[in-house]
PDB file of C-alpha atoms in Angstrom:
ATOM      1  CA  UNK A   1     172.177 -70.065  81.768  1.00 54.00           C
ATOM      2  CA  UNK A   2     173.434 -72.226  78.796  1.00 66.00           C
ATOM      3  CA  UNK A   3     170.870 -75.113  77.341  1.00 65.00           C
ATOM      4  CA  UNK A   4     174.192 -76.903  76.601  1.00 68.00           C
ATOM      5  CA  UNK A   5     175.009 -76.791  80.446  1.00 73.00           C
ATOM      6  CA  UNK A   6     171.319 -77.443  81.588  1.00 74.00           C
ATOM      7  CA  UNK A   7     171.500 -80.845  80.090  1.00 73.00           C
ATOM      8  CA  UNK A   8     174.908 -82.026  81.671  1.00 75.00           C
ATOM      9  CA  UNK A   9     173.414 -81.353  84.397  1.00 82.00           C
ATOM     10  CA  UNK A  10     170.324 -83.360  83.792  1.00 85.00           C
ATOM     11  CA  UNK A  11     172.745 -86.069  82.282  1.00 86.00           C
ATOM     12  CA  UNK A  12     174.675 -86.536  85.472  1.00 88.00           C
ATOM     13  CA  UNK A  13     171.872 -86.592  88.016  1.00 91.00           C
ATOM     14  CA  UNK A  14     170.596 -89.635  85.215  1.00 93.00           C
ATOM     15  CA  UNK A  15     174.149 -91.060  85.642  1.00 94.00           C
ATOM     16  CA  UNK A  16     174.062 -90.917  89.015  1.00 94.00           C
ATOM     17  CA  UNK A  17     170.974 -92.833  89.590  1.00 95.00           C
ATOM     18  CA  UNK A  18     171.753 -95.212  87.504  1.00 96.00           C
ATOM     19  CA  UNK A  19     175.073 -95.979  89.306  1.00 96.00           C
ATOM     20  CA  UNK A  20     173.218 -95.795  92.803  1.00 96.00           C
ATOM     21  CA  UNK A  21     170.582 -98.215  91.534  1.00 96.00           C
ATOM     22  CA  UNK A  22     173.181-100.590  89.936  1.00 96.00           C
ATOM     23  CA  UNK A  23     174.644-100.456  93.502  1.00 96.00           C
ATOM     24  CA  UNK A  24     171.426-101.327  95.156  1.00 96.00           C
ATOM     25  CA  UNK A  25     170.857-104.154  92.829  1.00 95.00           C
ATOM     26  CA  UNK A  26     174.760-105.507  93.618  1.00 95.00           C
ATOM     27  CA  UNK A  27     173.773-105.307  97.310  1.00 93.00           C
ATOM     28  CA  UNK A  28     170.360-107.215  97.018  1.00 88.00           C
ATOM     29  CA  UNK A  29     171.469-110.252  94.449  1.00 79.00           C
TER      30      UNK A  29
END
């Protein structure tokens, strides 16, 4: 297992949450 692909991985599940919580935000304002 590559560090290089270890932290994509880390760096999409980030993106990903931030996207979903941006979402929730939308949906409560």
């Amino acid at each position: 297992m590559r560090p290089g692909g270890y932290f994509e991985t880390k760096l999409d599940r980030k993106l990903f949450l931030l996207v979903l919580a941006l979402s929730l935000l939308q949906e409560i304002l």
